[in-house]
Each structure stands twice: as C-alpha cells, then as structure tokens.
Amino acid sequence: YSYGMKQGLGIAQALLSQPRLFILDEPTNGLDLHGIQEIHLLIKRLSKETGVTILLSSHILAEVEQICDKVAIIDKGILKASGDVKQLLNPKKKIYEISSNDHKKLLKDLKSLGNITILKEHDEETGNISFHTGNWNPEDILVELVKKDSRITLFAPKRITLEDFFFQITKKENG
C-alpha cells in the first residue's frame, strides 16, 4: 500500500467504533498530491455523510481553509480567533482591492475621498491598492472615482487567506 492508502485505512479503522469526535493531526503529511486530494475528499465526505465532528490540527493553513468550515487559531497556547472561516476572512466586505492603468492618479483620487484607510499602496504580487472602505458604501466609492475620471480595471472585495489572517492576528507578539 502507498502511504496515502495507509492513511485512508487508518482513518477507516478509527471510524469502526463510530466516534462522535475524530481528531486528525497533519493527516496529509508526507502524501503526494493525489493522496492529499483523496484525504481532503474523504474528510469532507465523512463530515457530511456521518455527521462526525472532525478536529483537524495542521500548520498548512491553505489546507485548513480549503477543508474546514470553522477554525480556531491558537498561538502560544492562547486562543486568538475562532469562528466560521468565511466570516473571519473579510467578514463585512470592508476591505477592497482596486487597480487602474494610472496607479498614481487612482491612489491620489482614492485618498482624496477621505475616511478611507489605505492598507497597501502597491501590493507586490498584484500591483493592486488595498483599502478599508470606512463609512463608505463600495458602490459610492466607485461612482466618486469614476466622476474623477479614474479608469478602474479592478474593484473587488479583497480575498484574505487564512495564512494572511493568522499573521495579522499574531504579528504583534511575534514581531
């Protein structure tokens, strides 16, 4: 058997006693991509079909984000955050990304609106500006920018990863 098949068999064996709580610690550690996918699908299916609560402990936050409905972040033994994954990652859709072919003009126009907090003037990966909408409705921001002749190429709620969120809530203590 492959390592992935052994992992699957171990999970199946543990489920024979029909537990109400199932704890998995780094279940995809050492697996190839196909094995990882199989374990992900198995975990999701088990949760839905059997109703068993699955507690997944992992340092691979992209995996946790992909599999889990709810998450708890524990840092140095202290619970830092918990809740529905989607709600924790930009819960009120107040953080947006915006872009234009004329980045400098867009940034100037955005700053001129007032009561908007610029989080990143230039994201290194995307080149986008990230900002918090403050008291503004996102649609009103867009209207005002168009009135100022800013040519917008992107305007969307920012997708924050679980890894981003983890570093945001643990950065003060860890530097």
Short mmCIF file of N, CA and C in Angstrom, two decimals:
data_model
loop_
_atom_site.label_atom_id
_atom_site.label_comp_id
_atom_site.label_asym_id
_atom_site.label_seq_id
_atom_site.Cartn_x
_atom_site.Cartn_y
_atom_site.Cartn_z
N TYR A 1 0.82 -1.18 0.00
CA TYR A 1 0.00 0.00 0.00
C TYR A 1 0.87 1.26 0.00
N SER A 2 0.36 2.29 -0.68
CA SER A 2 1.05 3.58 -0.65
C SER A 2 0.79 4.22 0.71
N TYR A 3 1.55 5.26 1.00
CA TYR A 3 1.37 5.97 2.27
C TYR A 3 -0.04 6.56 2.37
N GLY A 4 -0.55 7.08 1.24
CA GLY A 4 -1.90 7.63 1.21
C GLY A 4 -2.95 6.57 1.49
N MET A 5 -2.75 5.38 0.92
CA MET A 5 -3.69 4.29 1.16
C MET A 5 -3.65 3.87 2.64
N LYS A 6 -2.46 3.88 3.22
CA LYS A 6 -2.33 3.53 4.64
C LYS A 6 -3.04 4.58 5.50
N GLN A 7 -2.92 5.86 5.13
CA GLN A 7 -3.62 6.92 5.86
C GLN A 7 -5.13 6.70 5.80
N GLY A 8 -5.62 6.41 4.60
CA GLY A 8 -7.06 6.16 4.41
C GLY A 8 -7.53 4.96 5.22
N LEU A 9 -6.72 3.89 5.23
CA LEU A 9 -7.07 2.71 6.01
C LEU A 9 -7.06 3.00 7.50
N GLY A 10 -6.10 3.82 7.94
CA GLY A 10 -6.05 4.20 9.35
C GLY A 10 -7.28 4.98 9.76
N ILE A 11 -7.73 5.87 8.89
CA ILE A 11 -8.94 6.64 9.17
C ILE A 11 -10.15 5.71 9.22
N ALA A 12 -10.23 4.81 8.25
CA ALA A 12 -11.35 3.86 8.20
C ALA A 12 -11.37 2.99 9.46
N GLN A 13 -10.20 2.52 9.87
CA GLN A 13 -10.10 1.69 11.07
C GLN A 13 -10.57 2.46 12.31
N ALA A 14 -10.17 3.72 12.42
CA ALA A 14 -10.55 4.53 13.57
C ALA A 14 -12.06 4.79 13.59
N LEU A 15 -12.67 4.82 12.40
CA LEU A 15 -14.11 5.10 12.32
C LEU A 15 -14.98 3.88 12.63
N LEU A 16 -14.39 2.70 12.72
CA LEU A 16 -15.17 1.49 13.00
C LEU A 16 -15.93 1.60 14.32
N SER A 17 -15.37 2.33 15.27
CA SER A 17 -16.04 2.47 16.57
C SER A 17 -17.10 3.57 16.55
N GLN A 18 -17.33 4.18 15.39
CA GLN A 18 -18.33 5.23 15.20
C GLN A 18 -18.19 6.37 16.22
N PRO A 19 -17.04 7.02 16.23
CA PRO A 19 -16.84 8.12 17.19
C PRO A 19 -17.67 9.33 16.81
N ARG A 20 -17.99 10.16 17.80
CA ARG A 20 -18.68 11.42 17.53
C ARG A 20 -17.68 12.53 17.23
N LEU A 21 -16.45 12.34 17.73
CA LEU A 21 -15.37 13.30 17.51
C LEU A 21 -14.18 12.54 16.95
N PHE A 22 -13.63 13.09 15.88
CA PHE A 22 -12.49 12.45 15.21
C PHE A 22 -11.38 13.48 15.10
N ILE A 23 -10.23 13.20 15.67
CA ILE A 23 -9.11 14.15 15.67
C ILE A 23 -8.04 13.69 14.69
N LEU A 24 -7.69 14.58 13.77
CA LEU A 24 -6.65 14.29 12.78
C LEU A 24 -5.52 15.30 12.95
N ASP A 25 -4.32 14.80 13.11
CA ASP A 25 -3.15 15.66 13.26
C ASP A 25 -2.30 15.55 12.00
N GLU A 26 -2.25 16.64 11.23
CA GLU A 26 -1.47 16.69 9.99
C GLU A 26 -1.74 15.45 9.11
N PRO A 27 -3.00 15.22 8.72
CA PRO A 27 -3.35 13.97 8.02
C PRO A 27 -2.74 13.82 6.64
N THR A 28 -2.29 14.91 6.03
CA THR A 28 -1.72 14.80 4.68
C THR A 28 -0.20 14.88 4.67
N ASN A 29 0.40 14.91 5.83
CA ASN A 29 1.85 15.00 5.93
C ASN A 29 2.51 13.81 5.22
N GLY A 30 3.39 14.11 4.29
CA GLY A 30 4.12 13.07 3.58
C GLY A 30 3.40 12.47 2.39
N LEU A 31 2.23 12.97 2.06
CA LEU A 31 1.47 12.41 0.94
C LEU A 31 1.80 13.12 -0.37
N ASP A 32 1.63 12.41 -1.48
CA ASP A 32 1.76 13.06 -2.78
C ASP A 32 0.46 13.80 -3.07
N LEU A 33 0.42 14.54 -4.17
CA LEU A 33 -0.74 15.37 -4.47
C LEU A 33 -2.04 14.57 -4.60
N HIS A 34 -1.95 13.38 -5.20
CA HIS A 34 -3.15 12.56 -5.32
C HIS A 34 -3.62 12.08 -3.95
N GLY A 35 -2.68 11.70 -3.10
CA GLY A 35 -3.02 11.27 -1.74
C GLY A 35 -3.65 12.39 -0.93
N ILE A 36 -3.11 13.60 -1.09
CA ILE A 36 -3.67 14.77 -0.39
C ILE A 36 -5.10 15.00 -0.82
N GLN A 37 -5.34 14.96 -2.13
CA GLN A 37 -6.69 15.16 -2.64
C GLN A 37 -7.65 14.09 -2.11
N GLU A 38 -7.20 12.84 -2.08
CA GLU A 38 -8.04 11.75 -1.58
C GLU A 38 -8.41 11.96 -0.11
N ILE A 39 -7.44 12.36 0.69
CA ILE A 39 -7.70 12.58 2.12
C ILE A 39 -8.64 13.77 2.31
N HIS A 40 -8.45 14.84 1.53
CA HIS A 40 -9.35 16.00 1.61
C HIS A 40 -10.79 15.58 1.31
N LEU A 41 -10.96 14.85 0.22
CA LEU A 41 -12.30 14.41 -0.17
C LEU A 41 -12.90 13.48 0.89
N LEU A 42 -12.07 12.61 1.45
CA LEU A 42 -12.54 11.69 2.48
C LEU A 42 -13.00 12.45 3.72
N ILE A 43 -12.23 13.43 4.15
CA ILE A 43 -12.59 14.22 5.33
C ILE A 43 -13.91 14.94 5.10
N LYS A 44 -14.05 15.60 3.95
CA LYS A 44 -15.30 16.31 3.65
C LYS A 44 -16.49 15.36 3.61
N ARG A 45 -16.30 14.21 2.96
CA ARG A 45 -17.39 13.25 2.83
C ARG A 45 -17.78 12.69 4.19
N LEU A 46 -16.80 12.36 5.01
CA LEU A 46 -17.09 11.83 6.35
C LEU A 46 -17.91 12.80 7.17
N SER A 47 -17.53 14.06 7.12
CA SER A 47 -18.23 15.07 7.90
C SER A 47 -19.69 15.19 7.46
N LYS A 48 -19.90 15.20 6.15
CA LYS A 48 -21.26 15.37 5.63
C LYS A 48 -22.11 14.12 5.81
N GLU A 49 -21.54 12.95 5.51
CA GLU A 49 -22.33 11.72 5.48
C GLU A 49 -22.55 11.11 6.86
N THR A 50 -21.58 11.23 7.75
CA THR A 50 -21.70 10.57 9.04
C THR A 50 -22.06 11.52 10.17
N GLY A 51 -21.88 12.82 9.94
CA GLY A 51 -22.16 13.80 10.97
C GLY A 51 -21.10 13.85 12.06
N VAL A 52 -20.03 13.12 11.89
CA VAL A 52 -18.96 13.13 12.88
C VAL A 52 -18.26 14.49 12.86
N THR A 53 -17.90 14.99 14.04
CA THR A 53 -17.15 16.23 14.14
C THR A 53 -15.68 15.89 13.94
N ILE A 54 -15.05 16.58 13.02
CA ILE A 54 -13.64 16.31 12.73
C ILE A 54 -12.83 17.51 13.18
N LEU A 55 -11.88 17.26 14.06
CA LEU A 55 -10.95 18.29 14.51
C LEU A 55 -9.65 18.05 13.74
N LEU A 56 -9.28 19.02 12.95
CA LEU A 56 -8.08 18.92 12.12
C LEU A 56 -7.02 19.84 12.67
N SER A 57 -5.89 19.28 13.05
CA SER A 57 -4.77 20.08 13.52
C SER A 57 -3.74 20.11 12.41
N SER A 58 -3.39 21.33 11.97
CA SER A 58 -2.46 21.43 10.86
C SER A 58 -1.79 22.79 10.84
N HIS A 59 -0.56 22.82 10.37
CA HIS A 59 0.16 24.07 10.15
C HIS A 59 0.00 24.53 8.70
N ILE A 60 -0.62 23.72 7.89
CA ILE A 60 -0.81 24.05 6.48
C ILE A 60 -2.15 24.77 6.37
N LEU A 61 -2.09 26.10 6.49
CA LEU A 61 -3.32 26.88 6.61
C LEU A 61 -4.13 26.90 5.32
N ALA A 62 -3.50 26.79 4.17
CA ALA A 62 -4.25 26.73 2.92
C ALA A 62 -5.11 25.47 2.90
N GLU A 63 -4.59 24.40 3.44
CA GLU A 63 -5.34 23.15 3.54
C GLU A 63 -6.51 23.30 4.51
N VAL A 64 -6.27 23.91 5.64
CA VAL A 64 -7.32 24.13 6.63
C VAL A 64 -8.43 24.98 6.02
N GLU A 65 -8.04 26.05 5.31
CA GLU A 65 -9.02 26.93 4.67
C GLU A 65 -9.86 26.18 3.66
N GLN A 66 -9.24 25.26 2.95
CA GLN A 66 -9.94 24.51 1.90
C GLN A 66 -10.91 23.48 2.48
N ILE A 67 -10.56 22.86 3.59
CA ILE A 67 -11.33 21.74 4.13
C ILE A 67 -12.36 22.16 5.18
N CYS A 68 -11.99 23.07 6.05
CA CYS A 68 -12.77 23.32 7.27
C CYS A 68 -13.84 24.38 7.10
N ASP A 69 -14.93 24.21 7.84
CA ASP A 69 -15.99 25.21 7.91
C ASP A 69 -15.70 26.22 9.00
N LYS A 70 -15.17 25.72 10.10
CA LYS A 70 -14.86 26.57 11.26
C LYS A 70 -13.39 26.38 11.60
N VAL A 71 -12.82 27.41 12.24
CA VAL A 71 -11.40 27.36 12.57
C VAL A 71 -11.16 28.03 13.91
N ALA A 72 -10.14 27.56 14.60
CA ALA A 72 -9.66 28.20 15.82
C ALA A 72 -8.16 28.38 15.65
N ILE A 73 -7.68 29.58 15.90
CA ILE A 73 -6.25 29.85 15.80
C ILE A 73 -5.71 29.99 17.22
N ILE A 74 -4.77 29.12 17.52
CA ILE A 74 -4.15 29.10 18.84
C ILE A 74 -2.69 29.47 18.65
N ASP A 75 -2.24 30.49 19.38
CA ASP A 75 -0.86 30.95 19.29
C ASP A 75 -0.26 30.93 20.69
N LYS A 76 0.79 30.16 20.86
CA LYS A 76 1.47 30.04 22.16
C LYS A 76 0.48 29.67 23.27
N GLY A 77 -0.45 28.76 22.93
CA GLY A 77 -1.41 28.27 23.92
C GLY A 77 -2.59 29.19 24.17
N ILE A 78 -2.69 30.30 23.44
CA ILE A 78 -3.78 31.25 23.65
C ILE A 78 -4.68 31.26 22.41
N LEU A 79 -5.99 31.13 22.64
CA LEU A 79 -6.95 31.21 21.54
C LEU A 79 -7.01 32.65 21.04
N LYS A 80 -6.59 32.87 19.81
CA LYS A 80 -6.55 34.22 19.23
C LYS A 80 -7.81 34.55 18.44
N ALA A 81 -8.39 33.55 17.79
CA ALA A 81 -9.60 33.78 17.00
C ALA A 81 -10.28 32.45 16.74
N SER A 82 -11.58 32.50 16.58
CA SER A 82 -12.31 31.29 16.20
C SER A 82 -13.61 31.71 15.52
N GLY A 83 -14.10 30.83 14.68
CA GLY A 83 -15.37 31.09 14.01
C GLY A 83 -15.41 30.50 12.63
N ASP A 84 -16.43 30.86 11.90
CA ASP A 84 -16.63 30.42 10.53
C ASP A 84 -15.51 30.99 9.66
N VAL A 85 -14.88 30.14 8.88
CA VAL A 85 -13.73 30.57 8.07
C VAL A 85 -14.08 31.75 7.18
N LYS A 86 -15.20 31.69 6.49
CA LYS A 86 -15.58 32.77 5.58
C LYS A 86 -15.84 34.08 6.32
N GLN A 87 -16.35 34.00 7.53
CA GLN A 87 -16.62 35.21 8.30
C GLN A 87 -15.34 35.85 8.83
N LEU A 88 -14.35 35.04 9.14
CA LEU A 88 -13.09 35.58 9.65
C LEU A 88 -12.27 36.26 8.55
N LEU A 89 -12.44 35.82 7.33
CA LEU A 89 -11.64 36.34 6.22
C LEU A 89 -12.41 37.44 5.48
N ASN A 90 -12.32 38.66 5.99
CA ASN A 90 -13.00 39.85 5.46
C ASN A 90 -14.51 39.74 5.69
N PRO A 91 -14.90 39.69 6.97
CA PRO A 91 -16.27 39.38 7.34
C PRO A 91 -17.34 40.33 6.82
N LYS A 92 -17.08 41.60 6.80
CA LYS A 92 -18.12 42.55 6.40
C LYS A 92 -17.86 43.15 5.03
N LYS A 93 -16.95 42.54 4.30
CA LYS A 93 -16.60 43.01 2.95
C LYS A 93 -16.24 44.50 2.98
N LYS A 94 -15.41 44.87 3.93
CA LYS A 94 -14.99 46.27 4.07
C LYS A 94 -13.59 46.51 3.49
N ILE A 95 -12.88 45.44 3.16
CA ILE A 95 -11.55 45.57 2.59
C ILE A 95 -11.65 45.24 1.10
N TYR A 96 -11.19 46.18 0.28
CA TYR A 96 -11.30 46.03 -1.16
C TYR A 96 -9.94 46.17 -1.82
N GLU A 97 -9.86 45.65 -3.03
CA GLU A 97 -8.71 45.84 -3.91
C GLU A 97 -9.19 46.66 -5.09
N ILE A 98 -8.32 47.53 -5.55
CA ILE A 98 -8.67 48.36 -6.69
C ILE A 98 -7.41 48.54 -7.54
N SER A 99 -7.63 48.68 -8.83
CA SER A 99 -6.50 48.86 -9.73
C SER A 99 -6.92 49.71 -10.92
N SER A 100 -5.89 50.28 -11.56
CA SER A 100 -6.10 51.14 -12.71
C SER A 100 -4.82 51.13 -13.54
N ASN A 101 -4.93 51.54 -14.78
CA ASN A 101 -3.73 51.69 -15.61
C ASN A 101 -2.91 52.89 -15.16
N ASP A 102 -3.56 53.84 -14.49
CA ASP A 102 -2.88 55.02 -13.95
C ASP A 102 -2.91 54.92 -12.42
N HIS A 103 -1.97 54.17 -11.90
CA HIS A 103 -1.93 53.85 -10.48
C HIS A 103 -1.81 55.10 -9.61
N LYS A 104 -0.95 56.03 -9.99
CA LYS A 104 -0.73 57.24 -9.19
C LYS A 104 -1.99 58.09 -9.09
N LYS A 105 -2.68 58.26 -10.21
CA LYS A 105 -3.92 59.05 -10.20
C LYS A 105 -4.98 58.36 -9.34
N LEU A 106 -5.11 57.07 -9.50
CA LEU A 106 -6.10 56.33 -8.72
C LEU A 106 -5.82 56.46 -7.23
N LEU A 107 -4.57 56.31 -6.84
CA LEU A 107 -4.21 56.42 -5.43
C LEU A 107 -4.53 57.82 -4.90
N LYS A 108 -4.19 58.85 -5.67
CA LYS A 108 -4.47 60.23 -5.28
C LYS A 108 -5.98 60.45 -5.14
N ASP A 109 -6.75 59.98 -6.13
CA ASP A 109 -8.20 60.15 -6.10
C ASP A 109 -8.83 59.38 -4.93
N LEU A 110 -8.34 58.21 -4.67
CA LEU A 110 -8.86 57.41 -3.57
C LEU A 110 -8.60 58.10 -2.24
N LYS A 111 -7.39 58.60 -2.06
CA LYS A 111 -7.04 59.31 -0.82
C LYS A 111 -7.87 60.59 -0.66
N SER A 112 -8.23 61.23 -1.76
CA SER A 112 -8.98 62.49 -1.69
C SER A 112 -10.41 62.29 -1.19
N LEU A 113 -10.91 61.08 -1.23
CA LEU A 113 -12.29 60.83 -0.81
C LEU A 113 -12.46 60.98 0.70
N GLY A 114 -11.41 60.75 1.47
CA GLY A 114 -11.50 60.87 2.93
C GLY A 114 -12.19 59.69 3.57
N ASN A 115 -11.86 59.43 4.83
CA ASN A 115 -12.43 58.35 5.61
C ASN A 115 -12.24 56.98 4.97
N ILE A 116 -11.18 56.84 4.20
CA ILE A 116 -10.79 55.56 3.62
C ILE A 116 -9.38 55.29 4.09
N THR A 117 -9.12 54.08 4.56
CA THR A 117 -7.79 53.73 5.04
C THR A 117 -7.07 52.90 3.99
N ILE A 118 -5.97 53.43 3.49
CA ILE A 118 -5.17 52.68 2.52
C ILE A 118 -4.35 51.66 3.31
N LEU A 119 -4.52 50.39 2.98
CA LEU A 119 -3.79 49.33 3.67
C LEU A 119 -2.48 49.01 2.95
N LYS A 120 -2.53 48.98 1.62
CA LYS A 120 -1.33 48.77 0.80
C LYS A 120 -1.45 49.64 -0.43
N GLU A 121 -0.46 50.49 -0.63
CA GLU A 121 -0.49 51.37 -1.81
C GLU A 121 -0.15 50.61 -3.08
N HIS A 122 0.62 49.53 -2.93
CA HIS A 122 1.01 48.75 -4.11
C HIS A 122 1.34 47.34 -3.65
N ASP A 123 0.42 46.40 -3.85
CA ASP A 123 0.67 45.01 -3.49
C ASP A 123 1.77 44.46 -4.39
N GLU A 124 2.79 43.86 -3.80
CA GLU A 124 3.94 43.38 -4.57
C GLU A 124 3.57 42.30 -5.57
N GLU A 125 2.58 41.46 -5.24
CA GLU A 125 2.18 40.38 -6.14
C GLU A 125 1.25 40.85 -7.24
N THR A 126 0.24 41.65 -6.89
CA THR A 126 -0.80 42.00 -7.85
C THR A 126 -0.67 43.41 -8.40
N GLY A 127 0.01 44.29 -7.67
CA GLY A 127 0.09 45.70 -8.06
C GLY A 127 -1.13 46.49 -7.64
N ASN A 128 -2.09 45.84 -7.00
CA ASN A 128 -3.34 46.49 -6.61
C ASN A 128 -3.17 47.33 -5.34
N ILE A 129 -4.09 48.25 -5.16
CA ILE A 129 -4.20 49.03 -3.93
C ILE A 129 -5.23 48.32 -3.05
N SER A 130 -4.90 48.13 -1.78
CA SER A 130 -5.85 47.55 -0.82
C SER A 130 -6.27 48.66 0.13
N PHE A 131 -7.58 48.71 0.42
CA PHE A 131 -8.07 49.76 1.32
C PHE A 131 -9.28 49.29 2.10
N HIS A 132 -9.51 49.96 3.23
CA HIS A 132 -10.69 49.72 4.05
C HIS A 132 -11.70 50.81 3.70
N THR A 133 -12.94 50.43 3.49
CA THR A 133 -13.95 51.36 2.99
C THR A 133 -14.42 52.38 4.03
N GLY A 134 -14.12 52.17 5.29
CA GLY A 134 -14.59 53.10 6.31
C GLY A 134 -16.11 53.16 6.32
N ASN A 135 -16.68 54.36 6.31
CA ASN A 135 -18.14 54.53 6.31
C ASN A 135 -18.75 54.50 4.91
N TRP A 136 -17.92 54.40 3.91
CA TRP A 136 -18.40 54.43 2.53
C TRP A 136 -19.05 53.11 2.12
N ASN A 137 -20.06 53.21 1.27
CA ASN A 137 -20.56 52.05 0.54
C ASN A 137 -19.61 51.84 -0.64
N PRO A 138 -19.22 50.62 -0.91
CA PRO A 138 -18.28 50.38 -2.01
C PRO A 138 -18.75 50.97 -3.35
N GLU A 139 -20.04 50.88 -3.62
CA GLU A 139 -20.58 51.40 -4.88
C GLU A 139 -20.38 52.91 -4.98
N ASP A 140 -20.53 53.60 -3.86
CA ASP A 140 -20.35 55.06 -3.85
C ASP A 140 -18.90 55.44 -4.09
N ILE A 141 -17.98 54.65 -3.57
CA ILE A 141 -16.55 54.89 -3.83
C ILE A 141 -16.29 54.80 -5.32
N LEU A 142 -16.81 53.77 -5.93
CA LEU A 142 -16.62 53.57 -7.36
C LEU A 142 -17.20 54.72 -8.17
N VAL A 143 -18.40 55.17 -7.82
CA VAL A 143 -19.04 56.29 -8.51
C VAL A 143 -18.18 57.54 -8.40
N GLU A 144 -17.69 57.83 -7.18
CA GLU A 144 -16.88 59.03 -6.96
C GLU A 144 -15.57 58.97 -7.75
N LEU A 145 -14.97 57.80 -7.81
CA LEU A 145 -13.71 57.66 -8.56
C LEU A 145 -13.93 57.84 -10.06
N VAL A 146 -15.03 57.33 -10.55
CA VAL A 146 -15.34 57.49 -11.97
C VAL A 146 -15.62 58.96 -12.28
N LYS A 147 -16.27 59.66 -11.35
CA LYS A 147 -16.50 61.10 -11.52
C LYS A 147 -15.19 61.86 -11.63
N LYS A 148 -14.15 61.35 -10.97
CA LYS A 148 -12.84 62.00 -11.00
C LYS A 148 -12.00 61.51 -12.20
N ASP A 149 -12.64 60.79 -13.11
CA ASP A 149 -12.01 60.26 -14.31
C ASP A 149 -10.95 59.20 -14.04
N SER A 150 -11.04 58.52 -12.93
CA SER A 150 -10.18 57.36 -12.70
C SER A 150 -10.73 56.20 -13.52
N ARG A 151 -9.86 55.56 -14.25
CA ARG A 151 -10.28 54.43 -15.08
C ARG A 151 -9.95 53.15 -14.32
N ILE A 152 -10.97 52.54 -13.76
CA ILE A 152 -10.83 51.39 -12.88
C ILE A 152 -10.77 50.10 -13.72
N THR A 153 -9.78 49.28 -13.45
CA THR A 153 -9.68 47.98 -14.12
C THR A 153 -10.04 46.82 -13.19
N LEU A 154 -10.04 47.09 -11.88
CA LEU A 154 -10.42 46.07 -10.91
C LEU A 154 -11.00 46.77 -9.68
N PHE A 155 -12.10 46.23 -9.18
CA PHE A 155 -12.70 46.72 -7.94
C PHE A 155 -13.44 45.54 -7.34
N ALA A 156 -12.88 44.96 -6.28
CA ALA A 156 -13.47 43.75 -5.71
C ALA A 156 -13.11 43.62 -4.24
N PRO A 157 -13.96 42.93 -3.47
CA PRO A 157 -13.59 42.64 -2.09
C PRO A 157 -12.27 41.87 -2.08
N LYS A 158 -11.40 42.21 -1.16
CA LYS A 158 -10.10 41.54 -1.10
C LYS A 158 -10.28 40.16 -0.51
N ARG A 159 -9.68 39.22 -1.18
CA ARG A 159 -9.69 37.86 -0.68
C ARG A 159 -8.50 37.71 0.27
N ILE A 160 -8.80 37.53 1.54
CA ILE A 160 -7.77 37.35 2.54
C ILE A 160 -7.65 35.86 2.82
N THR A 161 -6.45 35.34 2.76
CA THR A 161 -6.25 33.93 3.04
C THR A 161 -6.18 33.70 4.54
N LEU A 162 -6.36 32.47 4.94
CA LEU A 162 -6.26 32.13 6.35
C LEU A 162 -4.84 32.39 6.84
N GLU A 163 -3.87 32.20 5.99
CA GLU A 163 -2.48 32.48 6.35
C GLU A 163 -2.29 33.98 6.61
N ASP A 164 -2.85 34.84 5.73
CA ASP A 164 -2.80 36.29 5.94
C ASP A 164 -3.44 36.65 7.29
N PHE A 165 -4.61 36.08 7.54
CA PHE A 165 -5.34 36.36 8.77
C PHE A 165 -4.53 35.93 9.99
N PHE A 166 -3.93 34.74 9.92
CA PHE A 166 -3.11 34.24 11.02
C PHE A 166 -1.98 35.23 11.34
N PHE A 167 -1.29 35.70 10.32
CA PHE A 167 -0.18 36.62 10.56
C PHE A 167 -0.67 37.97 11.07
N GLN A 168 -1.85 38.41 10.63
CA GLN A 168 -2.40 39.68 11.12
C GLN A 168 -2.68 39.61 12.61
N ILE A 169 -3.24 38.50 13.09
CA ILE A 169 -3.62 38.45 14.50
C ILE A 169 -2.50 37.98 15.42
N THR A 170 -1.41 37.48 14.86
CA THR A 170 -0.30 37.04 15.71
C THR A 170 0.95 37.89 15.55
N LYS A 171 0.94 38.88 14.66
CA LYS A 171 2.17 39.62 14.35
C LYS A 171 2.68 40.50 15.49
N LYS A 172 1.81 41.05 16.30
CA LYS A 172 2.25 41.97 17.35
C LYS A 172 3.16 41.29 18.35
N GLU A 173 2.78 40.09 18.77
CA GLU A 173 3.58 39.39 19.75
C GLU A 173 4.84 38.77 19.13
N ASN A 174 4.74 38.39 17.85
CA ASN A 174 5.84 37.68 17.21
C ASN A 174 6.76 38.57 16.41
N GLY A 175 6.41 39.85 16.29
CA GLY A 175 7.27 40.80 15.56
C GLY A 175 7.05 40.82 14.15
#
